Amino acid sequence: MAEPVRTPDERPERETRLIGTPFRRVDGRAKVTGVTRFADDLSFPRMCHMRLVRSTMPHARIVKIDTREAAQVPGVLGFLTGKSMPNTFGILPVSEDEHALCPDKVRMVGDPVAAVAAVTEDAAFEAALKVRVEYEPLTTISSIEEALATPEPRIHDYSRAGGNIHKLASLEFGDVEGAFADADLLLEDFCYYEGNTHLAMEQHAAVALPEDVDRVTVYSSTQTPHYVHRALSKVLDIPASRIRVIACPNGGGFGGKSDPFNHEIVAAKMALHLGRPVKIVLTREEVFYCHRGRHPVQMWLKTGFKKDGTITGQHLKSALDGGAYGSYGVASTYYTGALQTVTYKLPHYRFDGVRTYTNKPPCGPKRGHGTPQPRFAWEIHLDKAAHALGIDPADLRIKNLEEPETVTANWLKVGTIGLGKCIEAVVEGSGWRERYGKLPEGRGLGLACGAYLCGAGLPIYWNHMPQSGVQLLLDRSGRVAVFCGETEIGQGSDSVLAAVVAEVLGVDLNDIRLCVGDTDLTPVDLGSYSSRVTLMMGNAAIEAAERAREMLASAVAEQLEIPKDRLVFAERRVFDTEDPERGVDFADACIAAEARFGTLGTVGSYTPPRSPGRFKGAGVGPSPTYSYSACVMEVEVDPATGLYRPIHVWIAHDIGRSINPVLVLGQVEGSVYMGLGEAMMEEQVFRRLPKRLSGALVHKMPSMLEYKSPTFHEMPPVTSYLIEDPDVRGPFGAKEVGQGPLLPVPPALANAIFDAVGVRIDQIPIQPHMILKALDAKRQGAEPRYGPTSFPELDFGELIKVATPAEGGDGRASDELQRKRQESKRATSGTMAERDEALKGKKDLTTR
């Protein structure tokens, strides 16, 4: 099939007049530089609209794509298929397994196989429906168990783990079996956390504008313009210097817009192909299939306790349903185990994790990335331990709190910890001591805690450059222009950036002009993910502002003939602290500094401190510091129907210091809302159509009408407490707030339901029929719970053993293991394909 089917514009070469500037069309392409207002609109390369043709099969080879009927739709301008973009992309360098358009194989319903552009959106939509694609079906893999039991056909061929396993991880810190032998109580639990999606109000969208030959600007609702920029350069095979990405303020992100996406890349390719602007807005159904949301995770947890409640050790296993592509999956796998150690003292700890490929939309980083699932298991596990030991659940947690400024068993450096104060706040506010276990049947209280990163310690691709940069430009008017690559996704990062600079320079927020999220004009910031922006961007902004203040202070001190250390920057003035009337306006200070130093500009940057861990897998989990949250929830349960409703939520968050308390409270309460949605009703689930109709594995409810999330009716009153314990690693002591407060909400609900009716629901979301079945089991004398009862059997591969700090370790894997790995590496001489072939024969990949 020739590409394009139709040339973009077959009008003959012609000349028209720009207002004040000549403009010429050459070979059907628009040659425009700088001026965008035309006297003759008919000759302007108008915006065209693009739709993606998506697979209706979950797993199949592409046999043929026929665009002949689609090409007859009036207004169609051209088509693209995967042959035009053979280079792969992906957010992580270790799993760049996506094509902008699938060239030969589809791996899920919704995979894009072709693109059509037309003069109207309706025409593009109609033409996309008329593109005929012939498929050769392959075996559909729909679950973790099926992925483990079905090594062939492989969804992807590159995984070294073999079969349809994407990632295996096995880490032990200390002596876990010895810790279990020392315990007075051993608890085991099986838990399940269903996948769910972000449900941002704004769909994904992009506009691409061609600029001359092989230059393009892409406007996108992305959280990570820097990574989109890199992906565009790789797939389009154009130098990054010729590509510009502008991140538009997002109407919600929550992690769902932190990958580079097919539509962004295809829009850029189509714009270059047609020589005219291209716009695409995904439908809500398409957003559900883009996904990158919460992984469905099966978990097995075993923990040892002394009679006094002291934790001796823990072993956690997690199995993730990753969907059809890698996305952040390698990191997600480690995150299901990495942060178990930063809330409570775990002297010995083992984690085994596996991520599988299935023929469903790829999972990725939803708010809390990889940590709400194991946090749910850990916190209901602790509640069970407290009851078994006869200890109040709040006291058990307080007894085991991790110490501040320490290194955990798995080599994470912990900063300040305000969790104890968080627990005290919600316990007092809810009347926990007076009411827990004493409310009437059907009413209950539940407590849970959580912790999260304040920015990932390492960049997504390995380098030694800063993770965030800020540039300031000061002029003689007193205006301060601030340039930074950060992206506003509704979390208030623009406000934080302006406030930090204004605080250091003593100016008003109205004196600050921001330029953000533009890869041409701003220094690199890696993006809005991992709750990194306030800490990393904030520290970079402080450095840039302090350098500017130093220049201003030098000039003003010389002018006033006083020492620099006596100057104060406040209320848009620079004045003598000993004689406040003696000083200059900020604008005059800029004039004095510009006269002395020339044009005023400064830069600042931030690179996180290096983690003490040196083992494989140590790159996931480290953070400059961690935030902490505690939650108490009160619920009312009807034992006759299983229906329940949250009555009140008390939540406390260790914020370090609030830069903008109003925004902080909004983030806390938004996390409560999202956590309740996950805990009560949200689920990204799929169903198979009857074979006589289709072999498709399709989304059960890909619309906001069917996908349930809480409304005002379900949202209870929330009492929030901001615990301020400034951390020197954050800007003015600030920590994150965008993700951490979600984590304790689901387990607090499960624990409250237990207090209300005496049954355990060990999976999310908690639905009324689960409560009824657990109550029925209770009446029959069986275990009063609902949840999974097994975990897939598999070989997690090579166990990496690392001595803990308490054992005198140095953060590296044991010498014996390192020696074996080096010997194995030297002995391995076969190709990747030969090693994969050997892995196919492994018997231990089955689930039974």
Short mmCIF file of C-alpha atoms in Angstrom, two decimals, residues 461-621:
data_model
loop_
_atom_site.label_atom_id
_atom_site.label_comp_id
_atom_site.label_asym_id
_atom_site.label_seq_id
_atom_site.Cartn_x
_atom_site.Cartn_y
_atom_site.Cartn_z
CA TYR A 461 17.27 7.23 31.90
CA TRP A 462 20.71 7.02 33.47
CA ASN A 463 22.68 10.26 33.50
CA HIS A 464 24.53 12.54 35.90
CA MET A 465 22.67 15.73 34.98
CA PRO A 466 20.29 17.64 37.25
CA GLN A 467 16.69 16.47 37.52
CA SER A 468 15.32 19.99 37.60
CA GLY A 469 16.55 23.36 36.41
CA VAL A 470 15.27 26.93 36.85
CA GLN A 471 16.40 30.07 35.07
CA LEU A 472 15.61 33.65 36.13
CA LEU A 473 15.68 36.81 34.06
CA LEU A 474 15.42 40.13 35.92
CA ASP A 475 14.96 43.40 34.11
CA ARG A 476 14.97 47.07 35.07
CA SER A 477 11.17 47.15 35.49
CA GLY A 478 11.44 44.91 38.53
CA ARG A 479 9.78 42.01 36.75
CA VAL A 480 11.18 38.52 37.36
CA ALA A 481 10.73 36.01 34.54
CA VAL A 482 11.02 32.40 35.71
CA PHE A 483 11.72 29.60 33.24
CA CYS A 484 11.32 25.95 34.21
CA GLY A 485 10.32 22.75 32.44
CA GLU A 486 7.87 21.76 35.20
CA THR A 487 4.31 20.89 34.22
CA GLU A 488 1.15 22.13 35.88
CA ILE A 489 -1.33 19.26 36.14
CA GLY A 490 -3.65 20.86 38.68
CA GLN A 491 -1.42 20.16 41.66
CA GLY A 492 -0.31 23.79 41.99
CA SER A 493 3.31 23.54 40.84
CA ASP A 494 3.10 26.92 39.08
CA SER A 495 1.99 28.48 42.36
CA VAL A 496 4.85 26.82 44.25
CA LEU A 497 7.44 27.96 41.68
CA ALA A 498 6.25 31.57 41.80
CA ALA A 499 5.94 31.59 45.59
CA VAL A 500 9.45 30.22 46.18
CA VAL A 501 11.08 32.82 43.93
CA ALA A 502 8.94 35.63 45.36
CA GLU A 503 9.82 34.61 48.92
CA VAL A 504 13.57 34.67 48.29
CA LEU A 505 13.53 37.98 46.39
CA GLY A 506 10.92 39.69 48.55
CA VAL A 507 8.63 40.57 45.66
CA ASP A 508 4.91 40.15 45.06
CA LEU A 509 3.50 37.19 43.14
CA ASN A 510 2.21 39.66 40.56
CA ASP A 511 5.82 40.58 39.80
CA ILE A 512 6.58 37.02 38.66
CA ARG A 513 6.10 35.94 35.04
CA LEU A 514 6.25 32.16 34.47
CA CYS A 515 7.32 30.28 31.37
CA VAL A 516 6.97 26.55 32.01
CA GLY A 517 6.77 23.21 30.24
CA ASP A 518 8.39 24.29 26.97
CA THR A 519 11.33 22.22 25.75
CA ASP A 520 12.58 25.07 23.53
CA LEU A 521 12.52 27.83 26.12
CA THR A 522 12.91 26.26 29.56
CA PRO A 523 15.60 24.30 31.35
CA VAL A 524 14.86 20.59 31.72
CA ASP A 525 12.59 19.38 34.46
CA LEU A 526 11.87 15.67 34.22
CA GLY A 527 8.12 16.05 34.74
CA SER A 528 5.24 15.86 37.14
CA TYR A 529 5.49 12.34 38.57
CA SER A 530 6.69 10.64 41.77
CA SER A 531 5.66 13.74 43.78
CA ARG A 532 8.98 15.25 42.76
CA VAL A 533 8.11 18.77 41.62
CA THR A 534 7.81 20.73 44.88
CA LEU A 535 11.03 19.36 46.31
CA MET A 536 13.21 19.26 43.21
CA MET A 537 11.91 22.28 41.32
CA GLY A 538 11.61 24.19 44.59
CA ASN A 539 15.25 23.61 45.50
CA ALA A 540 16.39 24.57 41.99
CA ALA A 541 14.29 27.75 42.17
CA ILE A 542 15.74 28.69 45.55
CA GLU A 543 19.27 28.29 44.19
CA ALA A 544 18.53 30.49 41.17
CA ALA A 545 16.76 33.11 43.29
CA GLU A 546 19.53 33.20 45.90
CA ARG A 547 22.11 33.78 43.18
CA ALA A 548 20.01 36.65 41.84
CA ARG A 549 19.60 38.06 45.32
CA GLU A 550 23.37 37.94 45.82
CA MET A 551 23.90 40.07 42.70
CA LEU A 552 21.25 42.56 43.76
CA ALA A 553 22.61 42.72 47.30
CA SER A 554 26.12 43.45 46.05
CA ALA A 555 24.94 46.36 43.93
CA VAL A 556 22.62 47.83 46.59
CA ALA A 557 25.18 47.42 49.39
CA GLU A 558 27.69 49.36 47.30
CA GLN A 559 25.11 52.06 46.59
CA LEU A 560 24.05 52.40 50.25
CA GLU A 561 27.58 51.87 51.53
CA ILE A 562 26.58 49.16 54.02
CA PRO A 563 27.54 45.47 54.40
CA LYS A 564 25.55 43.02 52.31
CA ASP A 565 24.57 40.94 55.33
CA ARG A 566 22.50 43.84 56.67
CA LEU A 567 20.19 43.91 53.67
CA VAL A 568 16.66 42.51 53.76
CA PHE A 569 14.52 41.67 50.72
CA ALA A 570 10.83 42.14 51.55
CA GLU A 571 7.71 44.02 50.44
CA ARG A 572 9.24 44.77 47.01
CA ARG A 573 12.14 46.63 48.63
CA VAL A 574 15.76 46.03 49.55
CA PHE A 575 16.55 47.83 52.80
CA ASP A 576 18.89 48.06 55.79
CA THR A 577 17.77 45.82 58.62
CA GLU A 578 19.16 48.38 61.12
CA ASP A 579 17.43 51.32 59.41
CA PRO A 580 14.42 50.05 57.41
CA GLU A 581 13.71 53.49 55.95
CA ARG A 582 17.05 53.37 54.20
CA GLY A 583 16.73 51.27 51.08
CA VAL A 584 15.60 51.09 47.44
CA ASP A 585 12.66 49.68 45.55
CA PHE A 586 13.19 46.26 44.02
CA ALA A 587 13.09 47.78 40.52
CA ASP A 588 15.83 50.25 41.48
CA ALA A 589 17.87 47.36 42.90
CA CYS A 590 17.58 45.64 39.50
CA ILE A 591 18.71 48.81 37.75
CA ALA A 592 21.73 49.12 40.03
CA ALA A 593 22.67 45.47 39.53
CA GLU A 594 22.22 45.66 35.76
CA ALA A 595 24.43 48.73 35.62
CA ARG A 596 27.12 46.86 37.50
CA PHE A 597 26.85 43.30 36.11
CA GLY A 598 25.05 43.71 32.78
CA THR A 599 21.91 41.76 31.86
CA LEU A 600 20.67 39.95 34.94
CA GLY A 601 20.16 36.22 34.66
CA THR A 602 20.79 33.31 37.00
CA VAL A 603 20.25 29.56 36.99
CA GLY A 604 19.65 26.93 39.63
CA SER A 605 19.44 23.16 39.50
CA TYR A 606 18.80 20.18 41.74
CA THR A 607 20.23 16.68 41.80
CA PRO A 608 19.10 14.28 44.56
CA PRO A 609 21.69 12.81 46.90
CA ARG A 610 22.87 9.35 45.98
CA SER A 611 21.19 6.41 47.67
CA PRO A 612 23.32 4.15 49.89
CA GLY A 613 22.01 1.03 48.09
CA ARG A 614 24.36 -0.48 45.48
CA PHE A 615 22.54 -3.69 44.54
CA LYS A 616 20.45 -4.48 41.45
CA GLY A 617 17.05 -2.93 42.09
CA ALA A 618 18.35 -0.29 44.50
CA GLY A 619 17.40 2.47 42.06
CA VAL A 620 13.68 2.12 42.84
CA GLY A 621 12.58 3.44 46.22
#
